[in-house]
Coordinates of C-alpha atoms in Angstrom, one line a residue:
Chain N
M13 CA 78.2 137.3 271.3
A14 CA 79.3 141.0 270.6
R15 CA 78.5 141.6 266.8
F16 CA 81.3 144.8 266.5
S17 CA 83.6 146.8 268.2
Y18 CA 83.5 150.2 269.3
H19 CA 85.4 152.8 268.6
P20 CA 84.1 156.5 268.7
Q21 CA 86.1 157.7 265.7
L22 CA 86.3 155.9 262.4
Q23 CA 87.5 156.7 259.4
A24 CA 88.1 154.5 256.6
G25 CA 91.3 153.9 255.1
T26 CA 93.1 154.7 259.2
T27 CA 94.5 152.6 261.7
V28 CA 92.6 152.7 265.0
R29 CA 93.9 151.8 268.5
L30 CA 90.7 149.7 270.6
S31 CA 90.2 150.7 274.7
R32 CA 91.6 147.9 277.0
E33 CA 88.3 146.8 277.2
E34 CA 87.4 146.2 273.4
S35 CA 90.7 144.8 273.0
C36 CA 90.1 142.3 276.0
H37 CA 86.6 141.5 274.2
L38 CA 88.3 140.8 270.8
K39 CA 90.7 137.8 272.5
A40 CA 87.4 136.7 274.1
Q41 CA 85.6 136.4 270.5
R42 CA 89.2 134.6 269.4
L43 CA 89.7 137.4 266.8
Y44 CA 93.8 137.5 266.3
P45 CA 95.8 139.6 264.1
G46 CA 94.6 138.9 260.7
S47 CA 90.8 137.9 261.5
P48 CA 88.2 140.6 260.1
L49 CA 86.0 142.3 262.2
F50 CA 83.1 144.9 262.1
L51 CA 83.5 147.8 263.7
S52 CA 80.9 150.9 264.9
D53 CA 81.4 154.1 266.2
G54 CA 78.3 154.0 267.9
K55 CA 76.7 157.1 265.9
G56 CA 75.4 154.4 263.5
R57 CA 78.2 154.2 261.2
V58 CA 79.2 150.4 260.5
F59 CA 82.7 149.6 258.7
R60 CA 84.6 146.4 258.0
G61 CA 88.2 146.2 259.5
T62 CA 91.2 143.7 260.3
V63 CA 93.0 143.1 263.7
Q64 CA 96.7 144.3 263.5
Q65 CA 99.7 142.9 264.6
D66 CA 99.3 142.5 268.6
D67 CA 100.6 145.7 270.5
G68 CA 100.1 144.9 274.2
R69 CA 96.9 145.5 275.6
E70 CA 95.5 147.7 273.3
K71 CA 94.9 146.1 269.9
L72 CA 95.5 147.8 266.7
V73 CA 92.5 147.5 264.1
T74 CA 92.5 149.2 260.4
V75 CA 89.3 150.5 259.5
E76 CA 88.4 149.2 255.6
E77 CA 85.2 150.4 253.9
Q78 CA 82.1 151.8 255.5
L79 CA 79.0 148.9 255.5
S80 CA 76.0 151.0 256.7
M81 CA 74.7 153.8 258.2
Q82 CA 71.9 153.0 261.1
V83 CA 70.3 155.9 262.6
P84 CA 66.4 155.0 263.9
P85 CA 64.1 157.2 262.0
Y86 CA 62.5 157.9 265.3
R87 CA 63.2 158.8 269.1
L88 CA 62.0 156.9 272.0
R89 CA 63.4 158.9 275.1
V90 CA 63.1 157.2 278.4
C91 CA 63.3 159.0 281.3
Q92 CA 63.1 156.8 284.5
A93 CA 63.1 158.5 287.8
I94 CA 66.6 157.3 289.7
L95 CA 66.0 153.8 291.6
H96 CA 67.3 153.0 294.9
N97 CA 68.4 149.2 293.7
Q98 CA 71.4 149.5 291.5
A99 CA 70.9 146.2 289.9
R100 CA 67.3 147.7 288.6
M101 CA 68.8 149.9 286.7
D102 CA 71.4 148.1 285.4
W103 CA 68.4 145.4 283.9
L104 CA 66.7 148.5 283.0
V105 CA 69.6 149.8 280.8
E106 CA 70.4 146.4 279.4
K107 CA 66.9 146.0 278.0
L108 CA 65.7 149.5 276.9
V109 CA 68.8 149.6 274.8
E110 CA 68.2 146.2 273.4
L111 CA 64.0 147.4 272.6
G112 CA 65.7 150.1 270.7
A113 CA 65.3 153.5 272.8
T114 CA 67.3 156.2 271.4
E115 CA 68.1 158.4 274.8
I116 CA 68.0 157.2 278.5
C117 CA 67.6 159.9 280.9
F118 CA 67.4 159.4 284.7
F119 CA 66.2 162.5 286.9
I120 CA 66.0 162.9 290.3
A121 CA 62.2 163.3 291.8
H122 CA 60.9 164.3 295.6
H123 CA 60.4 160.5 296.5
S124 CA 63.6 158.8 294.6
V125 CA 67.0 158.7 295.7
P126 CA 68.7 162.2 296.3
D127 CA 72.3 161.0 294.3
I128 CA 73.6 159.2 291.7
S129 CA 77.3 158.7 291.9
H130 CA 79.7 159.6 288.8
R131 CA 81.0 155.7 289.2
K132 CA 77.1 154.6 288.6
I133 CA 76.8 156.5 285.6
R134 CA 79.8 155.1 284.3
R135 CA 79.0 151.8 285.1
L136 CA 75.7 152.5 283.3
E137 CA 77.4 153.5 280.4
R138 CA 79.3 150.5 279.7
I139 CA 75.8 148.8 279.7
V140 CA 74.6 150.9 276.8
V141 CA 77.8 149.7 274.8
E142 CA 77.9 146.3 276.1
A143 CA 74.0 146.0 275.1
C144 CA 74.2 147.9 271.9
K145 CA 77.1 145.5 270.6
Q146 CA 75.3 142.8 271.5
S147 CA 72.1 143.4 269.9
G148 CA 73.5 144.7 267.0
R149 CA 72.7 148.7 267.6
A150 CA 75.6 150.6 265.7
F151 CA 73.3 154.0 266.9
F152 CA 74.4 154.2 270.9
P153 CA 71.6 155.9 272.8
T154 CA 72.4 158.7 274.8
L155 CA 72.3 158.7 278.9
R156 CA 71.8 161.4 280.7
S157 CA 71.5 161.9 284.3
F158 CA 69.7 165.1 285.8
L159 CA 70.7 166.1 289.4
E160 CA 68.2 168.5 289.7
W161 CA 64.6 168.6 289.4
E162 CA 64.7 171.8 287.4
I163 CA 67.3 171.5 285.0
F164 CA 65.3 168.3 283.9
K165 CA 61.9 169.9 283.9
E166 CA 63.7 172.4 281.2
F167 CA 65.1 170.2 279.4
L168 CA 62.0 168.3 278.8
A169 CA 60.0 171.5 277.6
N170 CA 62.8 172.3 275.3
E171 CA 62.5 168.5 273.6
N172 CA 60.3 168.2 270.7
G173 CA 57.4 165.4 270.7
L174 CA 55.0 164.5 273.0
V175 CA 56.2 163.8 277.0
L176 CA 53.9 161.1 277.9
V177 CA 53.9 161.1 281.9
C178 CA 53.0 157.8 283.2
E179 CA 50.4 157.6 286.1
P180 CA 48.2 154.6 287.3
A181 CA 45.2 157.6 288.0
A182 CA 45.1 159.1 284.5
S183 CA 41.8 158.3 282.3
A184 CA 43.6 157.8 279.1
T185 CA 46.0 154.7 278.2
L186 CA 49.3 154.8 276.7
T187 CA 48.0 152.5 274.0
E188 CA 44.7 154.8 273.1
T189 CA 47.3 158.1 272.8
L190 CA 49.7 156.4 270.9
R191 CA 47.3 154.9 268.7
E192 CA 45.2 158.4 268.3
E193 CA 49.0 160.5 268.0
K194 CA 51.0 159.5 264.7
I195 CA 54.5 160.0 266.6
S196 CA 57.6 159.9 265.6
E197 CA 59.5 161.5 268.4
C198 CA 58.4 160.6 272.1
S199 CA 59.7 161.4 276.1
L200 CA 57.9 158.5 278.3
L201 CA 58.5 159.8 282.2
I202 CA 58.3 157.0 285.0
G203 CA 57.9 158.8 288.3
P204 CA 59.6 156.9 291.3
E205 CA 58.8 154.2 293.5
G206 CA 56.7 156.8 295.8
D207 CA 55.3 158.3 292.5
F208 CA 55.4 161.8 291.4
T209 CA 54.3 164.1 294.1
D210 CA 51.1 166.6 293.5
R211 CA 53.4 169.5 292.3
E212 CA 55.5 168.1 290.4
K213 CA 52.8 166.3 288.5
T214 CA 51.0 170.2 288.3
E215 CA 54.8 171.2 287.2
L216 CA 54.8 168.3 284.3
G217 CA 51.3 168.9 283.4
N218 CA 52.4 172.5 282.7
I219 CA 54.6 171.7 280.0
N220 CA 53.5 171.9 276.2
R221 CA 52.7 168.9 275.2
S222 CA 52.3 166.8 277.6
V223 CA 49.9 164.0 278.6
F224 CA 49.2 161.9 281.7
V225 CA 48.7 158.1 280.4
K226 CA 47.8 155.3 282.3
L227 CA 49.7 152.0 281.6
T228 CA 47.9 148.9 283.3
N229 CA 45.4 148.0 285.9
T230 CA 47.8 146.8 288.4
V231 CA 50.4 148.6 290.0
L232 CA 53.9 147.7 288.3
R233 CA 57.3 148.5 289.7
S234 CA 59.0 151.8 288.6
E235 CA 61.0 150.1 286.5
T236 CA 58.8 147.4 285.0
A237 CA 56.4 150.2 283.8
A238 CA 59.0 151.7 281.9
L239 CA 59.9 148.8 280.4
Y240 CA 56.3 148.4 279.5
A241 CA 56.0 151.3 278.3
A242 CA 58.8 151.3 276.1
C243 CA 57.6 148.0 274.7
L244 CA 54.2 149.3 273.6
T245 CA 56.0 152.7 272.3
M246 CA 58.5 150.5 270.4
S247 CA 55.7 148.9 268.7
F248 CA 54.3 151.8 267.6
L249 CA 57.5 153.4 266.4
E250 CA 58.5 150.2 264.7
K251 CA 56.5 150.7 261.5
M252 CA 58.8 153.5 261.1
D253 CA 62.2 151.4 261.8
E254 CA 61.1 149.5 258.7
D255 CA 62.0 152.0 256.2
C256 CA 65.7 152.1 257.6
P257 CA 68.6 150.6 255.7
E258 CA 68.8 147.1 256.4
N259 CA 70.1 146.0 259.8
F260 CA 72.6 143.6 257.7
W261 CA 73.7 141.3 260.5
L262 CA 70.1 139.8 261.2
Chain I
M29 CA 56.6 146.0 300.3
A30 CA 54.7 142.9 300.3
R31 CA 50.9 143.8 299.8
F32 CA 49.7 140.5 301.3
S33 CA 51.1 137.4 303.0
Y34 CA 50.9 134.2 301.7
H35 CA 49.2 130.8 303.0
P36 CA 47.8 128.2 300.5
Q37 CA 44.6 127.0 302.4
L38 CA 42.8 129.4 303.8
Q39 CA 39.3 129.7 305.5
A40 CA 37.2 132.5 307.2
G41 CA 37.2 132.0 311.3
T42 CA 40.2 129.5 311.2
T43 CA 43.7 130.2 312.4
V44 CA 46.6 129.3 310.3
R45 CA 50.5 128.8 310.5
L46 CA 52.6 130.8 308.4
S47 CA 55.7 129.5 306.7
R48 CA 59.0 130.6 308.2
E49 CA 59.9 132.6 305.3
E50 CA 56.3 134.1 305.4
S51 CA 56.7 134.7 309.2
C52 CA 60.1 136.7 308.5
H53 CA 58.3 139.0 305.7
L54 CA 56.1 139.9 309.2
K55 CA 58.8 140.8 311.4
A56 CA 60.6 142.8 308.5
Q57 CA 57.4 144.8 307.9
R58 CA 57.2 145.6 311.1
L59 CA 53.8 143.3 311.7
Y60 CA 53.5 142.4 315.5
P61 CA 50.7 140.6 317.4
G62 CA 47.5 141.9 317.0
S63 CA 48.4 144.1 313.7
P64 CA 46.0 143.6 311.1
L65 CA 47.1 142.2 307.5
F66 CA 45.9 140.5 304.0
L67 CA 46.3 136.9 303.4
S68 CA 46.0 135.4 300.0
D69 CA 45.7 131.8 299.2
G70 CA 47.5 132.4 295.6
K71 CA 44.5 131.3 293.8
G72 CA 42.7 135.0 293.7
R73 CA 41.2 134.7 297.2
V74 CA 42.3 137.3 299.4
F75 CA 41.5 137.8 303.6
R76 CA 42.0 139.8 306.2
G77 CA 43.4 138.8 309.1
T78 CA 45.3 139.6 312.5
V79 CA 48.6 138.2 313.7
Q80 CA 48.0 136.4 316.8
Q81 CA 50.3 135.9 319.7
D82 CA 54.1 135.2 318.7
D83 CA 54.8 131.2 318.2
G84 CA 58.3 130.8 317.4
R85 CA 59.6 131.2 314.0
E86 CA 56.1 130.3 312.5
K87 CA 53.2 132.7 313.1
L88 CA 50.2 132.0 313.7
V89 CA 47.4 134.5 311.7
T90 CA 43.7 134.6 312.6
V91 CA 42.2 134.4 308.8
E92 CA 38.8 136.8 308.8
E93 CA 36.5 137.9 306.6
Q94 CA 36.9 137.4 302.8
L95 CA 37.4 140.3 300.7
S96 CA 37.9 139.9 297.0
M97 CA 38.3 137.0 294.7
Q98 CA 41.2 138.1 291.8
V99 CA 41.1 135.5 289.1
P100 CA 42.0 137.2 285.8
P101 CA 39.5 136.7 283.0
Y102 CA 42.0 135.9 280.6
R103 CA 45.2 133.3 280.4
L104 CA 48.7 134.3 279.2
R105 CA 50.9 131.4 279.2
V106 CA 54.2 132.2 278.3
C107 CA 56.6 129.9 277.0
Q108 CA 60.3 130.3 277.3
A109 CA 63.3 128.1 276.1
I110 CA 65.3 127.2 279.3
L111 CA 68.5 130.0 279.4
H112 CA 71.8 129.2 280.2
N113 CA 71.8 132.1 282.9
Q114 CA 70.0 132.3 286.0
A115 CA 70.1 135.7 286.9
R116 CA 68.3 136.2 283.4
M117 CA 65.5 133.7 284.5
D118 CA 65.0 135.0 287.8
W119 CA 64.6 138.5 286.2
L120 CA 62.1 137.4 283.8
V121 CA 60.2 135.6 285.9
E122 CA 59.7 138.5 288.3
K123 CA 59.0 140.9 285.3
L124 CA 56.0 138.3 283.8
V125 CA 54.8 137.8 287.4
E126 CA 54.1 141.5 287.6
L127 CA 52.9 142.2 284.1
G128 CA 50.4 139.5 284.8
A129 CA 51.0 135.9 283.0
T130 CA 48.7 133.3 284.1
E131 CA 51.5 130.6 283.5
I132 CA 55.2 130.6 283.0
C133 CA 56.5 127.9 281.5
F134 CA 60.5 126.6 280.6
F135 CA 61.0 123.7 278.5
I136 CA 64.3 122.2 276.6
A137 CA 64.8 122.6 272.8
H138 CA 67.7 121.6 270.8
H139 CA 69.7 124.6 271.0
S140 CA 69.1 125.4 274.7
V141 CA 70.5 123.8 278.2
P142 CA 70.3 120.5 278.6
D143 CA 68.7 120.4 282.1
I144 CA 67.1 122.3 284.9
S145 CA 67.9 121.7 288.5
H146 CA 64.9 121.4 291.0
R147 CA 66.4 123.8 293.1
K148 CA 66.6 126.1 289.9
I149 CA 63.1 125.2 289.7
R150 CA 62.3 126.1 293.7
R151 CA 63.9 129.3 293.4
L152 CA 61.9 130.5 290.7
E153 CA 58.7 129.6 292.7
R154 CA 59.8 131.8 295.3
I155 CA 60.4 134.5 292.6
V156 CA 56.9 134.1 291.7
V157 CA 55.5 134.1 295.1
E158 CA 57.8 137.4 295.8
A159 CA 56.6 139.0 292.8
C160 CA 53.3 138.3 293.5
K161 CA 53.0 139.5 297.0
Q162 CA 55.1 142.8 295.8
S163 CA 52.7 143.5 293.3
G164 CA 49.5 142.7 294.6
R165 CA 48.6 139.7 292.5
A166 CA 46.2 137.1 294.4
F167 CA 46.1 135.0 291.8
F168 CA 49.9 133.4 291.6
P169 CA 50.9 132.2 288.0
T170 CA 51.6 128.5 287.6
L171 CA 55.1 127.6 286.8
R172 CA 55.7 124.8 284.9
S173 CA 58.8 123.0 283.6
F174 CA 59.3 120.6 280.4
L175 CA 62.5 118.5 280.6
E176 CA 61.4 117.0 277.2
W177 CA 60.4 118.3 274.0
E178 CA 57.9 115.9 273.2
I179 CA 56.0 116.0 276.5
F180 CA 56.2 120.0 275.8
K181 CA 54.6 119.7 272.7
E182 CA 52.1 117.2 273.6
F183 CA 50.8 120.2 276.4
L184 CA 50.9 122.9 273.7
A185 CA 48.5 120.8 271.7
N186 CA 46.2 120.3 274.1
E187 CA 46.1 123.8 275.7
N188 CA 43.4 126.1 274.5
G189 CA 43.7 129.7 272.5
L190 CA 46.2 130.3 269.9
V191 CA 49.9 128.9 270.3
L192 CA 52.4 132.3 269.3
V193 CA 55.4 131.1 268.3
C194 CA 58.0 134.2 268.0
E195 CA 60.2 134.0 264.9
P196 CA 62.4 136.6 263.1
A197 CA 61.4 135.3 260.3
A198 CA 57.8 135.5 260.2
S199 CA 56.1 137.6 257.8
A200 CA 52.6 138.6 260.3
T201 CA 53.9 140.6 263.4
L202 CA 52.6 140.3 266.5
T203 CA 50.8 142.9 266.8
E204 CA 48.6 142.8 263.5
T205 CA 48.0 138.8 264.7
L206 CA 46.8 140.6 268.2
R207 CA 44.7 143.0 266.0
E208 CA 42.9 140.8 263.8
E209 CA 42.0 138.1 266.5
K210 CA 40.0 138.6 269.6
I211 CA 41.7 136.3 271.8
S212 CA 41.7 135.9 275.7
E213 CA 44.0 133.0 275.7
C214 CA 47.1 132.0 274.1
S215 CA 50.5 130.8 274.7
L216 CA 53.7 132.6 273.6
L217 CA 56.5 130.7 272.6
I218 CA 60.0 131.9 273.0
G219 CA 62.9 130.2 271.8
P220 CA 66.8 129.6 272.6
E221 CA 69.2 131.7 272.0
G222 CA 70.6 129.7 268.8
D223 CA 66.6 129.4 267.7
F224 CA 64.4 126.9 267.5
T225 CA 65.8 124.2 265.0
D226 CA 64.1 123.8 261.4
R227 CA 62.6 120.4 262.7
E228 CA 61.3 122.0 266.1
K229 CA 59.4 124.8 263.9
T230 CA 58.1 122.3 261.6
E231 CA 56.6 120.2 265.1
L232 CA 55.1 123.3 266.3
G233 CA 53.5 124.6 262.5
N234 CA 52.0 120.8 262.9
I235 CA 50.0 122.2 266.2
N236 CA 46.8 123.3 265.4
R237 CA 46.2 127.2 265.9
S238 CA 49.7 127.8 265.9
V239 CA 50.6 131.3 264.1
F240 CA 54.3 132.5 263.8
V241 CA 54.9 136.2 264.7
K242 CA 57.5 138.4 264.1
L243 CA 58.2 140.7 267.2
T244 CA 60.7 143.5 265.8
N245 CA 63.0 144.4 263.3
T246 CA 66.5 143.7 265.3
V247 CA 67.5 140.7 266.5
L248 CA 66.2 140.8 270.6
R249 CA 67.7 138.8 273.2
S250 CA 65.8 135.2 274.0
E251 CA 64.4 136.9 277.5
T252 CA 64.1 140.4 276.3
A253 CA 61.8 138.6 273.4
A254 CA 59.5 137.6 275.8
L255 CA 59.5 140.3 277.9
Y256 CA 58.0 142.4 274.6
A257 CA 55.7 139.9 273.5
A258 CA 54.4 139.7 276.8
C259 CA 54.1 143.3 277.5
L260 CA 51.9 143.6 273.8
T261 CA 50.1 140.8 274.5
M262 CA 49.1 142.1 277.9
S263 CA 48.1 145.4 276.3
F264 CA 45.4 143.6 274.4
L265 CA 44.2 141.3 277.0
E266 CA 44.5 144.1 279.7
K267 CA 41.2 145.4 278.0
M268 CA 39.3 142.5 279.5
D269 CA 40.8 142.9 282.9
E270 CA 39.0 146.2 283.2
D271 CA 35.8 144.3 283.8
C272 CA 37.4 142.4 286.9
P273 CA 36.6 142.7 290.5
E274 CA 38.4 146.1 291.8
N275 CA 41.9 145.6 292.5
F276 CA 41.4 146.9 296.0
W277 CA 44.6 148.1 297.1
L278 CA 45.3 150.3 294.4

């Protein structure tokens, strides 16, 4: 069950009109005029609110006092080469959100599928919102997609934190690297099913602060590798999360 | 693409008849009479083989020399309360197999769905085989389902290794526990969406070698918790896996 309703612009003392999708969910949760509810703006702020008189398909909600501000004290960016199979992308996005990734990037590598449609991106965005609502994450991860390798590379080079490139032939393991480096921000890079090309590996190696890391002794599917890497990294970043303001709906 | 074909009884120098399902896959992989292939018996043994003359829907294959024996030197048993949603169970089984679980158990707890049909179990068994073939795991994990809590409890009590009960309110974290104990065998227990009841927790606490462990600071969906716990545990068991005979299709 969703733990809150989403509206991008919230301010105490105002009334907002929820989208049709969000309004539909209120009905499914049996929230009717007068029912109290939680609201989040997806930027970490959580408010108390009350469902107003019915106004057709888009429900009105009064925004009351702000209850908390939940911004993760870490940044975990998971960059996954676009997968051919949409269902696997859907699963991955849902699980990464639940695990606590703060940014999910899809990119095109030489061996990945050549395109991702606008419709697919919209679908993934909806999955982000739903997974956040389900797991009580008021801070929504950013979803990005890069249709050009060069632009993706430039983006990575300008971001802070380690760039951990998952590569079966690497000598250092992800766990060793995470244990040695005290990180609060990093990017995990997972290549396509056919792996990165040698040229792509050289280019990634040229990025400042990039480290090639091995995940397991067996070959994992691309999206399983992303999940495994995210779980391990989160277990290191999680310690920082403890200093975060209390997650009041736990 | 599947890395081998499966037949439960293999012996060098014999000819075996593959099941219809396995035979279909040969066609999809463009393996015709005379093509060489790998075969596994699901117990860790891998053989070289050759597709024989076509014999209708069930292909004949000659079993040649044994190439390797892959039995994991650890035991990771993941016990998950049966989920209402079949797609989530399917997904979880696939991921646990890829990650290297050696046993997957489904059980019924007070807050889980009351039953699992024979058809569903058959489906999960097929997923185990497919995921093993995909990820090159010649040792197939055992799949068990317990329709009675008492029987499940008794089973757990008779198994070796720590019983790690995942519980959001526990004081020790899974990582801390794994770091302190040098384990080569353990059972991870993940409760249903509505968590274990107090009585169930007491009963689990009474099992010898049971430890309650916390996973993350946020609440994870039941199957995400199983995945997270399995990833972290595998990263500890993985070190043992390094001493395993070389995985020759890497």
